[in-house]
XYZ file of N, CA and C in Angstrom:
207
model
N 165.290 50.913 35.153
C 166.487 51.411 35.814
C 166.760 50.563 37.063
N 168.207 50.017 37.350
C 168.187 49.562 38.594
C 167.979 50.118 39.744
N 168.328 49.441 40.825
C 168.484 49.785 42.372
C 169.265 50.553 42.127
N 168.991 51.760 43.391
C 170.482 52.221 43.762
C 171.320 51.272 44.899
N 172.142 51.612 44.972
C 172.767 50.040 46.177
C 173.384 51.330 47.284
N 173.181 50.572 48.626
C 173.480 51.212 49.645
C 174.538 51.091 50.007
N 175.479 52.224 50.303
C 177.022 52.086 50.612
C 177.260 51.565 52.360
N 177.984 50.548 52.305
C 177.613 49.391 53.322
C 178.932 50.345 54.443
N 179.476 51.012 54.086
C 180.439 51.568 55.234
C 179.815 52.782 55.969
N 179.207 53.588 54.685
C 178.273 54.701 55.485
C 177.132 54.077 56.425
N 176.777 52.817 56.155
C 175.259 52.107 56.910
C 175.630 52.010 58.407
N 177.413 51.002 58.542
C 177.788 51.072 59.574
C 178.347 52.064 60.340
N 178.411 53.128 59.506
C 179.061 54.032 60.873
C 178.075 55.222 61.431
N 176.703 55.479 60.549
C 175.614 56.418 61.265
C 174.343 55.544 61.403
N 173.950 56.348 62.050
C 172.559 55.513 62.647
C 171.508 56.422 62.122
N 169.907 56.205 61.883
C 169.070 57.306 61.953
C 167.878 57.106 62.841
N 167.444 58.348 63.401
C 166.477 58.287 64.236
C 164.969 57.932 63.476
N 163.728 57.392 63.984
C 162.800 57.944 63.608
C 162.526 57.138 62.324
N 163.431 55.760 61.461
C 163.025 54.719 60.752
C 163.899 56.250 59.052
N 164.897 56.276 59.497
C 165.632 57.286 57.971
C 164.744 58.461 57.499
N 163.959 59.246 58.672
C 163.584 60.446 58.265
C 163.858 60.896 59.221
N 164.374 60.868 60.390
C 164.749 61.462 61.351
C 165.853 62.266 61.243
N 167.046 62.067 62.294
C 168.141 63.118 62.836
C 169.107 62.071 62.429
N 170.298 62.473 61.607
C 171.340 61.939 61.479
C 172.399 61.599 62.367
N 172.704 60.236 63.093
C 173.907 60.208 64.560
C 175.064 59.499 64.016
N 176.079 59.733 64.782
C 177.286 59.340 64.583
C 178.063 59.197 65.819
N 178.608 58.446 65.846
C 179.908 58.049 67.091
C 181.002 58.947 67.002
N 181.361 59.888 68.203
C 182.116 60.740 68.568
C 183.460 60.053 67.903
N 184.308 60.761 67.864
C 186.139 60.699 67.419
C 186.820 60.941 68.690
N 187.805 60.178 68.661
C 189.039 60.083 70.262
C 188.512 58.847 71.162
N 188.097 57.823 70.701
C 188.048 57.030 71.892
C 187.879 55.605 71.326
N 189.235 54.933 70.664
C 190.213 54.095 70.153
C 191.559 54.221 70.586
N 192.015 54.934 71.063
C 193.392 55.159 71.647
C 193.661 56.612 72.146
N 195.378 56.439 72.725
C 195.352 57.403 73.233
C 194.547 58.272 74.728
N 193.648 57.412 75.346
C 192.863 58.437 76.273
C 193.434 58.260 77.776
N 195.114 58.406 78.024
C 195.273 58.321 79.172
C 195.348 59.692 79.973
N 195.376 60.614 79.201
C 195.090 61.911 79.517
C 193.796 62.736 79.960
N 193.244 61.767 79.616
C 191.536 62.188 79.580
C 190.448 61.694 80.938
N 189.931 61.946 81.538
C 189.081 62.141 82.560
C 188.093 60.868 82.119
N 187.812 60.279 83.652
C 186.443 58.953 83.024
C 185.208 59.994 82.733
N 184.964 61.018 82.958
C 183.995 61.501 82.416
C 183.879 62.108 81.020
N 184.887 62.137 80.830
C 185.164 62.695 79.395
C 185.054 61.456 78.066
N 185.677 59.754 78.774
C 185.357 59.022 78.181
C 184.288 58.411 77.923
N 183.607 58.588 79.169
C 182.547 58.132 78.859
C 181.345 58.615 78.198
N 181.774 59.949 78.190
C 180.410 60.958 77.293
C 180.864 60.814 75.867
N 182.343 60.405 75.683
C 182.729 60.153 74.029
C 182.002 59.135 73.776
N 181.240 58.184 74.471
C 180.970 56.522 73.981
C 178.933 57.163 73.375
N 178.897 58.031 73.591
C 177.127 58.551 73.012
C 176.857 58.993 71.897
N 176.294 58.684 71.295
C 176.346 59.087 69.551
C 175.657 60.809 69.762
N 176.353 61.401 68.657
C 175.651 62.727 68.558
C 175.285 63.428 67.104
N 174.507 64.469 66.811
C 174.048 64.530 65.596
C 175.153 65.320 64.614
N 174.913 64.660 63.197
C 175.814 65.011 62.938
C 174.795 66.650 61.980
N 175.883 67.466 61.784
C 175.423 68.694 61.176
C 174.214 68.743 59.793
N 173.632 69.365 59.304
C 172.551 69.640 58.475
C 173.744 69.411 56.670
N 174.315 70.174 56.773
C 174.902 70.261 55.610
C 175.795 68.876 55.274
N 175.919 68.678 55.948
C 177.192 66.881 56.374
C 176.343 66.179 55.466
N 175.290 65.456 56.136
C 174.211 64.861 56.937
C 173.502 65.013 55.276
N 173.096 65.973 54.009
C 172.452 65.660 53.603
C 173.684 65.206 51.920
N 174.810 65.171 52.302
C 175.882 64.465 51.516
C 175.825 62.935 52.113
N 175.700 62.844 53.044
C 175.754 61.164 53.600
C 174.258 60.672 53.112
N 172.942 60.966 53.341
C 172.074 61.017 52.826
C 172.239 60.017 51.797
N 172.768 60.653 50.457
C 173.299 60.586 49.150
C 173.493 58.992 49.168
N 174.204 58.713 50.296
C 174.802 57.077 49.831
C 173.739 56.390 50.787
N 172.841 56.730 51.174
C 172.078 55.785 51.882
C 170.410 56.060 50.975
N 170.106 55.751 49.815
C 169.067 55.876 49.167
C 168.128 55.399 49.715
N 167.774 54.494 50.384
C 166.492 54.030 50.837
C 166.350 53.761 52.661
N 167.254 55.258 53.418
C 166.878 55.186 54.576
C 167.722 54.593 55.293
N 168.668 54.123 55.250
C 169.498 53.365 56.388
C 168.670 51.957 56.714
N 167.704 51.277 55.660
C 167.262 50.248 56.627
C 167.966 48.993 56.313
């Protein structure tokens, strides 16, 4: 049976803690445009990756077969 092949868009947009058994992260949404309304503190806490949910997280899983490495 072949490889499974790793989906190269999911690779770039989450990260995993801990070498792909860890905590699933992702880059916040709103801070590409639009933020003249928004507070420098508000932008700048958008720029920190945060985890993404349990149920999400084990559908993304799915396209990353061998860990995110």
């Amino acid at each position: 049976m072949p490889k499974m092949k790793t989906n190269k868009s999911v690779l770039k947009r989450f990260k995993f803690t801990k070498n792909g058994k860890g905590k699933l992260l992702a880059g916040q949404i709103g801070v590409r445009h639009g933020r003249t309304k928004l507070s420098r503190k508000k932008i700048r806490n958008k720029t920190k990756m945060v985890e993404v949910p349990k149920g999400m997280a084990k559908h993304i899983r799915k396209f990353l077969p061998y860990g995110g490495k």
